[in-house]
Short mmCIF file of C-alpha atoms in Angstrom, two decimals:
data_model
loop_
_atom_site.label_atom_id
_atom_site.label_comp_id
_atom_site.label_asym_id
_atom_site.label_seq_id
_atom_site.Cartn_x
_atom_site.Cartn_y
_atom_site.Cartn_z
CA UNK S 108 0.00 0.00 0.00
CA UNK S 109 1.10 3.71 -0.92
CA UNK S 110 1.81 6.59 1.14
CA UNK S 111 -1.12 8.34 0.31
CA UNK S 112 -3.33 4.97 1.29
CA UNK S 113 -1.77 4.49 4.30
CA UNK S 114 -2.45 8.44 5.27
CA UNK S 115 -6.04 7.81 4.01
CA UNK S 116 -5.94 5.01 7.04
CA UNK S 117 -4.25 7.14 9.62
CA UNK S 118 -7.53 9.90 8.85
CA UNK S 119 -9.86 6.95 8.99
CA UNK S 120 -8.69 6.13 12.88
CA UNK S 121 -8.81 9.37 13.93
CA UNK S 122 -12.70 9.06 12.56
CA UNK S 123 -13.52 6.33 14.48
CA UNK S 124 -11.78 6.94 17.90
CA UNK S 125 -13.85 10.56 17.64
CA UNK S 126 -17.36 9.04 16.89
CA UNK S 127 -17.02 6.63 20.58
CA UNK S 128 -18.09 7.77 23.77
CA UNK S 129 -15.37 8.23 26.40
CA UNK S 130 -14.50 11.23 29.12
CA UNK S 131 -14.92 14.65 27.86
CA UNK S 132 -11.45 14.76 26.65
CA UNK S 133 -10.18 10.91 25.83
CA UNK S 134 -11.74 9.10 23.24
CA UNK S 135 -12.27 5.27 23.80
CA UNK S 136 -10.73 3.29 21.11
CA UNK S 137 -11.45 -0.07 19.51
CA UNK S 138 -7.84 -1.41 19.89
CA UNK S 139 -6.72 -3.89 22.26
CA UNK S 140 -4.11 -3.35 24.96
CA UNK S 141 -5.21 1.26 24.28
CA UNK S 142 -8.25 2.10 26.55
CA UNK S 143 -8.07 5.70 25.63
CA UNK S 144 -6.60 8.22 22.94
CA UNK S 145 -6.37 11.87 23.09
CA UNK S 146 -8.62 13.40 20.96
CA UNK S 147 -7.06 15.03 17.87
CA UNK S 148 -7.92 18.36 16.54
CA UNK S 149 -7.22 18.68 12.97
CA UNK S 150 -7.96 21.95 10.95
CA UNK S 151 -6.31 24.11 8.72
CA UNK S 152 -5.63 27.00 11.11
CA UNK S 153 -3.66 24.53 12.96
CA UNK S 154 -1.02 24.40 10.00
CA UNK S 155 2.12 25.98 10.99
CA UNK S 156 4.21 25.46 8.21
CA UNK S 157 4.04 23.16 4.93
CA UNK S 158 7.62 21.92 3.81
CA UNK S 159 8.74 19.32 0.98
CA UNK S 160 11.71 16.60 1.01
CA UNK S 161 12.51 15.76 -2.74
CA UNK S 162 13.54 11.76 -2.53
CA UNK S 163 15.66 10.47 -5.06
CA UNK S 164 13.16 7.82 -6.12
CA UNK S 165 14.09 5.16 -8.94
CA UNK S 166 11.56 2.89 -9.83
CA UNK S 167 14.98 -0.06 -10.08
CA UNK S 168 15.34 1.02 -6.74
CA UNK S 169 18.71 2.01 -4.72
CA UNK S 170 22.38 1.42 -6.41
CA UNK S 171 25.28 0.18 -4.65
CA UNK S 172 27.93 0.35 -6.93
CA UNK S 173 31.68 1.07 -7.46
CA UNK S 174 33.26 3.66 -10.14
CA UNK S 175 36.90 4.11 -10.63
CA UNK S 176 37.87 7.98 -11.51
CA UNK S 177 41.63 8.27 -12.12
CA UNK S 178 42.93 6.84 -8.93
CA UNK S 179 39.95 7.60 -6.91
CA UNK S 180 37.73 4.76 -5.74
CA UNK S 181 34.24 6.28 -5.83
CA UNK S 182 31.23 3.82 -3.96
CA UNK S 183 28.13 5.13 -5.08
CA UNK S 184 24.98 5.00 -2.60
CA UNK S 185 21.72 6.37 -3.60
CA UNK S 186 18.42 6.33 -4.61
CA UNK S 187 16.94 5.22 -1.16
CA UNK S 188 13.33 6.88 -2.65
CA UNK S 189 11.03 6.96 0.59
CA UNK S 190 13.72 4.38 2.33
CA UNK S 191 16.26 6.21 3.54
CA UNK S 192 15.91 6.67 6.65
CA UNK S 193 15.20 2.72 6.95
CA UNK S 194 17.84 1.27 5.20
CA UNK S 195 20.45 3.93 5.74
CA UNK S 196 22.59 1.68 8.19
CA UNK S 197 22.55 -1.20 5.91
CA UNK S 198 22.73 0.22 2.35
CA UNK S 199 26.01 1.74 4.16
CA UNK S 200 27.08 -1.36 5.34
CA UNK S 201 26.40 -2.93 1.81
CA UNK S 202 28.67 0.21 0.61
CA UNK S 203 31.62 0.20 3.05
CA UNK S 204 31.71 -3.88 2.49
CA UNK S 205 32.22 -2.95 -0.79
CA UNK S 206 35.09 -0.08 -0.82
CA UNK S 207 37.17 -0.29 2.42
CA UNK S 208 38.73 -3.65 2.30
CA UNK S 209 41.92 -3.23 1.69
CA UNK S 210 42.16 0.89 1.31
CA UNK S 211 44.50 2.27 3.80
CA UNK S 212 44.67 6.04 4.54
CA UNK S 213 41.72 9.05 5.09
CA UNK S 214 38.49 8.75 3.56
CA UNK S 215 35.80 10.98 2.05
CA UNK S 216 31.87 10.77 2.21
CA UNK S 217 29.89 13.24 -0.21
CA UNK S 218 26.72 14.03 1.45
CA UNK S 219 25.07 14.79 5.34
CA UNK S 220 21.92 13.49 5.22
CA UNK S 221 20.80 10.08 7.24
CA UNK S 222 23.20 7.98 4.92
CA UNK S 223 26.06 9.87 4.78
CA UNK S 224 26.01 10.30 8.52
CA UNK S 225 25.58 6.48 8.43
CA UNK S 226 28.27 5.88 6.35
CA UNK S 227 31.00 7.72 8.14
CA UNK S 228 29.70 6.08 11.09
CA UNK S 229 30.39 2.72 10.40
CA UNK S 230 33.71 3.99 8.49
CA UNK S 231 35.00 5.39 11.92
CA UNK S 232 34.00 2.03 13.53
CA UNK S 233 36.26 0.11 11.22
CA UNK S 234 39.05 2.79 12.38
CA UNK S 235 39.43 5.46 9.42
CA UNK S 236 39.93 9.02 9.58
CA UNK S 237 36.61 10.52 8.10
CA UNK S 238 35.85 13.70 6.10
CA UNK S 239 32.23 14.60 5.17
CA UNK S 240 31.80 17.04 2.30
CA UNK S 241 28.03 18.63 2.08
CA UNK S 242 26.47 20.85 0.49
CA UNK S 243 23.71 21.52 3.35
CA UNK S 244 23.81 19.84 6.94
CA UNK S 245 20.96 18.98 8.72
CA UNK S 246 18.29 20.14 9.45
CA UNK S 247 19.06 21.64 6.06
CA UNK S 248 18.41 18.23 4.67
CA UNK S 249 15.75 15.95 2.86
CA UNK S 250 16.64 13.92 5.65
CA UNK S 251 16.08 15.94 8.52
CA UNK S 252 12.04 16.67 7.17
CA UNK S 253 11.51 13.15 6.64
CA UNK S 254 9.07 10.76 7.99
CA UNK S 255 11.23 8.13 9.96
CA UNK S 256 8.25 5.38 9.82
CA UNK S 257 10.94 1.62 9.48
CA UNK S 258 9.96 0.43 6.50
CA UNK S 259 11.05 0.42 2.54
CA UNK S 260 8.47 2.83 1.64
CA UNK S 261 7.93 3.79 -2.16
CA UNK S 262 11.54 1.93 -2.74
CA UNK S 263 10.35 0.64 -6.21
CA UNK S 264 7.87 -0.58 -8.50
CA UNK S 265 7.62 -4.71 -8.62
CA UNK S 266 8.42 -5.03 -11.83
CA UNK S 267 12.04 -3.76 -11.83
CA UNK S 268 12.71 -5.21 -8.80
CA UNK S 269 15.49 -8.56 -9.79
CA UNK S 270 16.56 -11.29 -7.43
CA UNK S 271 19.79 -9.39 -7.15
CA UNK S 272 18.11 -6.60 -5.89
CA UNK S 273 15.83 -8.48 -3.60
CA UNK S 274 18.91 -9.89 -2.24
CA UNK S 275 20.66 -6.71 -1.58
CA UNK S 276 17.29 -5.31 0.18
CA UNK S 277 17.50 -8.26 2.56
CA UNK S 278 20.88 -7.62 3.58
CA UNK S 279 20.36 -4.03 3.97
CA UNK S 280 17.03 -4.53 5.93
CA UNK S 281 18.40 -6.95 8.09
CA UNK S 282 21.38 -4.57 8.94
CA UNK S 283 19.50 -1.72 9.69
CA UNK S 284 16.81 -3.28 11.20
CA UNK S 285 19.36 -4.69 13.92
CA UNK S 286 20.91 -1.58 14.02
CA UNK S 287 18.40 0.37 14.70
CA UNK S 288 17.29 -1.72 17.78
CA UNK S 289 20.12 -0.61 20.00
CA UNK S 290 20.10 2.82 19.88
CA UNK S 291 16.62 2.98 21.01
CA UNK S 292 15.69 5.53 23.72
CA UNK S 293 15.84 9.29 24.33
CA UNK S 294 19.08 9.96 22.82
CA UNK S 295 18.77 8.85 19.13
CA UNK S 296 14.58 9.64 19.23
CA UNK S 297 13.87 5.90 18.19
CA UNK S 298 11.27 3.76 20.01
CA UNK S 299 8.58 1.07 18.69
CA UNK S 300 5.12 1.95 17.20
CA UNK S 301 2.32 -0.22 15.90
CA UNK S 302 1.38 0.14 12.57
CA UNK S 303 -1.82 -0.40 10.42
CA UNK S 304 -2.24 -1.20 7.08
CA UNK S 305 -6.09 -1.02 5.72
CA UNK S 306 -7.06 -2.35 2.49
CA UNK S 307 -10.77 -3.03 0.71
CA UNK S 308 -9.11 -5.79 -1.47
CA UNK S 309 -6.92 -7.75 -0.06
CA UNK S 310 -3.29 -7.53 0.48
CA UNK S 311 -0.91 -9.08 -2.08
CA UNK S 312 0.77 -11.36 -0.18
CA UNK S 313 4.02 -11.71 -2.09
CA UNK S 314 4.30 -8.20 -1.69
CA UNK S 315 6.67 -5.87 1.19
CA UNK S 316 3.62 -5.98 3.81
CA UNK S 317 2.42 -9.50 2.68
CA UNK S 318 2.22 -12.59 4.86
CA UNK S 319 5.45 -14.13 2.51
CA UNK S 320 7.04 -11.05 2.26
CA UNK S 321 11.10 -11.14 2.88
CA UNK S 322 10.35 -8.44 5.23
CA UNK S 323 8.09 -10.87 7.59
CA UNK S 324 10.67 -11.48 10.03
CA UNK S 325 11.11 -7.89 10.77
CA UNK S 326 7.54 -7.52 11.33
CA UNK S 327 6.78 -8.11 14.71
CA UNK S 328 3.16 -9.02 16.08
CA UNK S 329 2.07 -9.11 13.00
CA UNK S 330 -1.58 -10.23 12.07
CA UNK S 331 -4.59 -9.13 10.37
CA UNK S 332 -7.51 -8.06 12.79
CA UNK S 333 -10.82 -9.69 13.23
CA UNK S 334 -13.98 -7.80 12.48
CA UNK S 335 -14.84 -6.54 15.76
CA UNK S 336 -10.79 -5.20 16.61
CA UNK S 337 -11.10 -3.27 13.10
CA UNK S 338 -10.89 0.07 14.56
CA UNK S 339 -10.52 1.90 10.71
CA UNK S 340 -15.14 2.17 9.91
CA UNK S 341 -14.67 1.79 5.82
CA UNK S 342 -11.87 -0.45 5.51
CA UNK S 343 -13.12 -4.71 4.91
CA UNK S 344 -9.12 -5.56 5.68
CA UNK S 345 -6.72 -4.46 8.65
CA UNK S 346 -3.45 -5.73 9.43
CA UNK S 347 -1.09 -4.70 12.39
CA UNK S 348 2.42 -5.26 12.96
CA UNK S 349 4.93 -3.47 14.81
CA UNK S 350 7.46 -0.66 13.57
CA UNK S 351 10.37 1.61 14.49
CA UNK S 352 9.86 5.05 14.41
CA UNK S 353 12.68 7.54 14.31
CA UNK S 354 12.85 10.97 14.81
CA UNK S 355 14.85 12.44 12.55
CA UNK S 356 15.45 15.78 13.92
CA UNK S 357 16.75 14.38 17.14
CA UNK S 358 18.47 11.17 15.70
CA UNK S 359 20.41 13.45 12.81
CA UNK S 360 21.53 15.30 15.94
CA UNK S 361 22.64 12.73 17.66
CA UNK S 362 24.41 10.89 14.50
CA UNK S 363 26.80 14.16 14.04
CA UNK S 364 27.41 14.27 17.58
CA UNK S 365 28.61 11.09 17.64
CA UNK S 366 30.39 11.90 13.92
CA UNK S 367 32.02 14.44 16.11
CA UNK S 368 33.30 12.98 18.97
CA UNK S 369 35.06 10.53 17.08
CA UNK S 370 37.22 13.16 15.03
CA UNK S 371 35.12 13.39 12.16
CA UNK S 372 35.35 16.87 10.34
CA UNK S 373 33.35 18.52 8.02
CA UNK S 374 33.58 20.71 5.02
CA UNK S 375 30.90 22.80 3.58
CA UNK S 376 30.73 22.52 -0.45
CA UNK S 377 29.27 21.71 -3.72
CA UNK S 378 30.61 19.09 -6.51
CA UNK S 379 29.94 20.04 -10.04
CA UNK S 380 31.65 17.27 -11.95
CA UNK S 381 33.20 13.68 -11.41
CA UNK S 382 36.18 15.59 -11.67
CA UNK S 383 36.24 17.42 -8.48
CA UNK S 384 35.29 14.18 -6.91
CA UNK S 385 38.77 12.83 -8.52
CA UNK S 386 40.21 15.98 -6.98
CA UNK S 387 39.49 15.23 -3.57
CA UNK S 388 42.59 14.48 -1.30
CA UNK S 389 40.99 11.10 -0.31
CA UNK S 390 41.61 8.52 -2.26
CA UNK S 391 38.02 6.13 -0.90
CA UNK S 392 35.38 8.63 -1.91
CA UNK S 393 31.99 7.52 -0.24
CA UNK S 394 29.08 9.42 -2.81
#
């Protein structure tokens, strides 16, 4: 299901939770283990400010791959689409597993959003000297605006996707979905959430949210509800399953802090060509 479905189900609970009878000012809902919600007050004149994060979608999905300019090894990692906050940690691991072995010497990583931050990261933990070259740093980034719901949203369309790209989307989740689980808390703004997924006709069960999915193991209490737990009125199918959510204003924070402390430095600036990439004192260019 799509972003703009799963919104549609997100407006459809806060429907039903306002149309039960409860206290004045909590709502009873229809979902076990929650005996009251807050009510929400949605309206326009609530709006403080509307802002847009332009994702790097390819319908393929994201590339891993390795370029050689001059004697600069360039790793390319991008096109995360609506999954970059999820699979940042492994995509990078995919990446670094790909580049460092055998480099000795500083290294460079293009970029300060959620996967450059990640990359560096797991660079320092292998023991290199890190330099991160960015055009903005957060909370100037995509990143920084984005919704940090764990899961490979709007990653790419089914019919692109190749068993060599499934593969890679395993590892990646897997990595990052381990990752992730110890740095929850306060610090890094990442705890667990349960999620919904509402449907009229069925759910494709070969698909990401499906019962068969490769994605089933990181999918914790997963099942679909019976008719009388369906709290979403309009909606014939419901499934639940459990989710990390991340904050990405604090955990961006938190990521350069860290960046930081372990004598990473940072240089503000814009590449224009493979050729300034090639120019770069580092040798191991992370893109």
């Amino acid at each position: 299901m799509y972003r703009r479905e799963l919104l549609k189900g997100l407006s459809a609970v806060g429907a039903s939770v306002a149309l039960s009878s409860c206290a004045p000012k909590r709502i009873r809902a229809n979902i076990p283990g929650v005996t009251c919600l807050p009510r929400v007050q949605v309206s326009t004149d609530r709006i403080t400010r509307s802002i847009c994060g332009l994702r790097p979608y390819r319908p393929s999905g994201f590339v891993v791959r390795a370029e050689k300019l001059n004697d600069t090894l360039v790793v390319h990692n991008y096109g995360h689409g609506g999954a970059g906050i999820t699979l940042s940690w492994g995509t990078a691991e995919l990446a670094v597993d790909l580049g460092a072995p055998g480099h000795v010497g500083p290294v460079a990583v293009v970029g300060c959003g959620v996967v450059g931050l990640s990359t560096a990261r797991l660079l320092q933990d292998s023991g290199f000297a890190v330099k991160i070259y960015a055009k903005d740093l957060p909370p100037n980034t995509t990143s920084n605006v984005a919704g940090g719901w764990w899961f490979p949203v709007s990653l790419s369309e089914p019919q692109f996707r190749t068993p060599a790209f499934e593969d890679q989307l395993l590892k990646a989740a897997k990595f990052a979905f381990e990752r992730y689980q110890i740095m929850m808390g306060w610090r890094y703004g990442v705890r667990w959430s349960r999620s919904y997924m509402v449907n009229n006709a069925g759910f494709t069960e070969t698909g990401y949210y499906g019962k068969q999915s490769v994605l089933r193991p990181m999918m914790p209490e997963f099942r679909d509800l019976a008719e009388g737990e369906n709290p979403f009125p309009g909606y014939q199918y419901v499934r639940q399953f459990d989710a990390m959510l991340i904050e990405p204003p604090i955990y961006l924070a938190a990521l350069m802090q860290d960046f930081h402390l372990a004598g990473g430095t940072i240089e503000v600036r814009e590449f224009h060509s493979a050729a300034d990439l090639a120019a770069l004192p580092q040798k191991l260019v992370f893109n």
